[in-house]
Amino acid sequence: MVLKGVFFDFGGTIDTFSFTPEQRTQSVPLIRECLNRAGIILNCSDDILANMITDGAADYLKWNMQTNIELKPAEIWSKYFLREAQLSEERLQPVAEELAFLYETRLFIRKMRPEIPEVLASLKAMGLKIGCVSN
């Protein structure tokens, strides 16, 4: 068998991610603006909203690891991230994809793993095709 290419998962393989409570609280207004565009007004502080999302995400991750089931964004936000707000999936549906995007891109500090440029250059020099997949 001849190896012709290599695929990488992006999150956690190409990059690393972390967050701090302060960074989350600073990014939460983007979530609030998205919700507001859907007519959803949450009467809580940014700190409380950041904690609600963080706690819900931890619970969803635990459930996801046990079941290997991935829910759709509206269901995740309704049942986990914003469960304390008691919002239905239907109410969140119009902004669910945007909320998922904001969560992944704004509520984490993402950095490329330092070894990745060298790894990719080596694979390219070997004549291998390189692909990246992500959910």
Coordinates of C-alpha atoms in Angstrom, one line a residue:
M1 CA 0.0 0.0 0.0
V2 CA 1.3 3.4 -1.0
L3 CA 0.4 6.4 1.3
K4 CA -0.8 9.3 -0.9
G5 CA -2.2 11.7 1.7
V6 CA -2.8 12.6 5.3
F7 CA -6.0 14.0 6.8
F8 CA -6.0 15.9 10.1
D9 CA -8.9 16.8 12.3
F10 CA -8.7 20.5 13.1
G11 CA -9.9 21.1 16.7
G12 CA -7.5 19.6 19.2
T13 CA -5.1 18.3 16.5
I14 CA -4.0 21.3 14.4
D15 CA -5.0 23.7 17.2
T16 CA -5.3 23.8 20.9
F17 CA -8.0 25.7 22.7
S18 CA -8.6 27.0 26.2
F19 CA -10.6 29.7 27.9
T20 CA -10.5 31.9 31.0
P21 CA -13.6 33.1 32.8
E22 CA -12.6 36.6 32.0
Q23 CA -12.2 35.9 28.3
R24 CA -15.6 34.2 28.2
T25 CA -17.3 37.1 30.0
Q26 CA -15.7 39.6 27.5
S27 CA -17.0 37.5 24.6
V28 CA -20.5 36.9 25.8
P29 CA -22.0 40.2 24.5
L30 CA -21.7 38.6 21.0
I31 CA -23.9 35.8 22.2
R32 CA -26.3 38.3 23.7
E33 CA -26.5 40.3 20.5
C34 CA -27.2 37.2 18.5
L35 CA -30.0 36.2 20.9
N36 CA -31.4 39.7 20.8
R37 CA -31.7 39.6 17.0
A38 CA -34.0 36.6 17.5
G39 CA -36.0 38.6 20.0
I40 CA -34.5 36.7 23.0
I41 CA -33.6 39.0 25.8
L42 CA -31.9 37.4 28.8
N43 CA -32.0 39.5 32.0
C44 CA -28.8 38.4 33.6
S45 CA -25.3 39.7 33.8
D46 CA -22.5 38.8 31.3
D47 CA -20.8 36.9 34.1
I48 CA -23.9 34.8 34.8
L49 CA -24.5 34.2 31.1
A50 CA -20.8 33.1 30.6
N51 CA -21.1 30.7 33.6
M52 CA -24.4 29.4 32.3
I53 CA -22.8 28.6 28.9
T54 CA -19.7 27.2 30.5
D55 CA -21.5 24.9 32.9
G56 CA -23.9 23.8 30.2
A57 CA -21.0 23.0 27.8
A58 CA -19.3 20.9 30.5
D59 CA -22.6 18.9 31.1
Y60 CA -23.1 18.5 27.3
L61 CA -19.5 17.3 26.8
K62 CA -19.9 14.7 29.6
W63 CA -23.1 13.5 28.1
N64 CA -21.6 13.4 24.6
M65 CA -18.6 11.4 25.8
Q66 CA -20.9 8.8 27.4
T67 CA -23.3 8.5 24.5
N68 CA -21.3 9.4 21.4
I69 CA -24.3 11.3 20.2
E70 CA -23.9 14.8 18.8
L71 CA -27.0 17.0 19.0
K72 CA -28.0 19.8 16.6
P73 CA -27.1 23.3 17.7
A74 CA -30.6 24.4 18.7
E75 CA -31.0 21.3 20.9
I76 CA -27.5 21.9 22.5
W77 CA -28.3 25.5 23.3
S78 CA -31.8 24.7 24.6
K79 CA -31.0 21.6 26.7
Y80 CA -27.5 22.5 27.9
F81 CA -26.0 25.9 27.2
L82 CA -29.1 28.0 28.0
R83 CA -31.2 25.4 29.9
E84 CA -31.6 27.8 32.9
A85 CA -33.3 30.3 30.5
Q86 CA -35.8 27.6 29.6
L87 CA -35.8 28.4 25.8
S88 CA -37.3 26.0 23.4
E89 CA -35.3 24.6 20.4
E90 CA -37.9 26.2 18.2
R91 CA -37.2 29.6 19.7
L92 CA -33.4 29.2 19.3
Q93 CA -33.6 27.6 15.8
P94 CA -33.3 30.9 13.8
V95 CA -29.9 31.7 15.5
A96 CA -28.7 28.3 16.5
E97 CA -26.0 27.9 13.8
E98 CA -24.7 31.4 14.5
L99 CA -24.6 30.7 18.2
A100 CA -22.6 27.5 17.5
F101 CA -20.2 29.5 15.3
L102 CA -19.8 32.2 18.0
Y103 CA -19.2 29.5 20.7
E104 CA -16.5 27.8 18.6
T105 CA -14.8 31.0 17.4
R106 CA -15.2 33.6 20.2
L107 CA -15.6 31.7 23.5
F108 CA -12.2 29.9 23.2
I109 CA -8.6 31.1 22.9
R110 CA -7.3 29.0 19.9
K111 CA -3.7 28.6 19.0
M112 CA -2.0 26.5 16.3
R113 CA 0.2 23.8 17.8
P114 CA 3.8 25.0 17.4
E115 CA 4.9 21.9 15.6
I116 CA 2.2 22.0 12.9
P117 CA 4.0 24.2 10.3
E118 CA 7.0 21.8 10.4
V119 CA 4.9 18.7 10.2
L120 CA 2.9 20.1 7.2
A121 CA 6.1 21.2 5.5
S122 CA 7.6 17.7 5.9
L123 CA 4.5 16.0 4.6
K124 CA 4.5 18.4 1.6
A125 CA 8.1 17.7 0.9
M126 CA 7.3 14.0 0.9
G127 CA 4.8 14.6 -1.9
L128 CA 1.8 13.7 0.2
K129 CA -1.6 15.4 -0.2
I130 CA -2.8 17.1 3.0
G131 CA -6.4 17.4 4.1
C132 CA -8.2 18.9 7.0
V133 CA -11.6 17.8 8.3
S134 CA -13.7 19.2 11.0
N135 CA -17.2 19.0 12.2

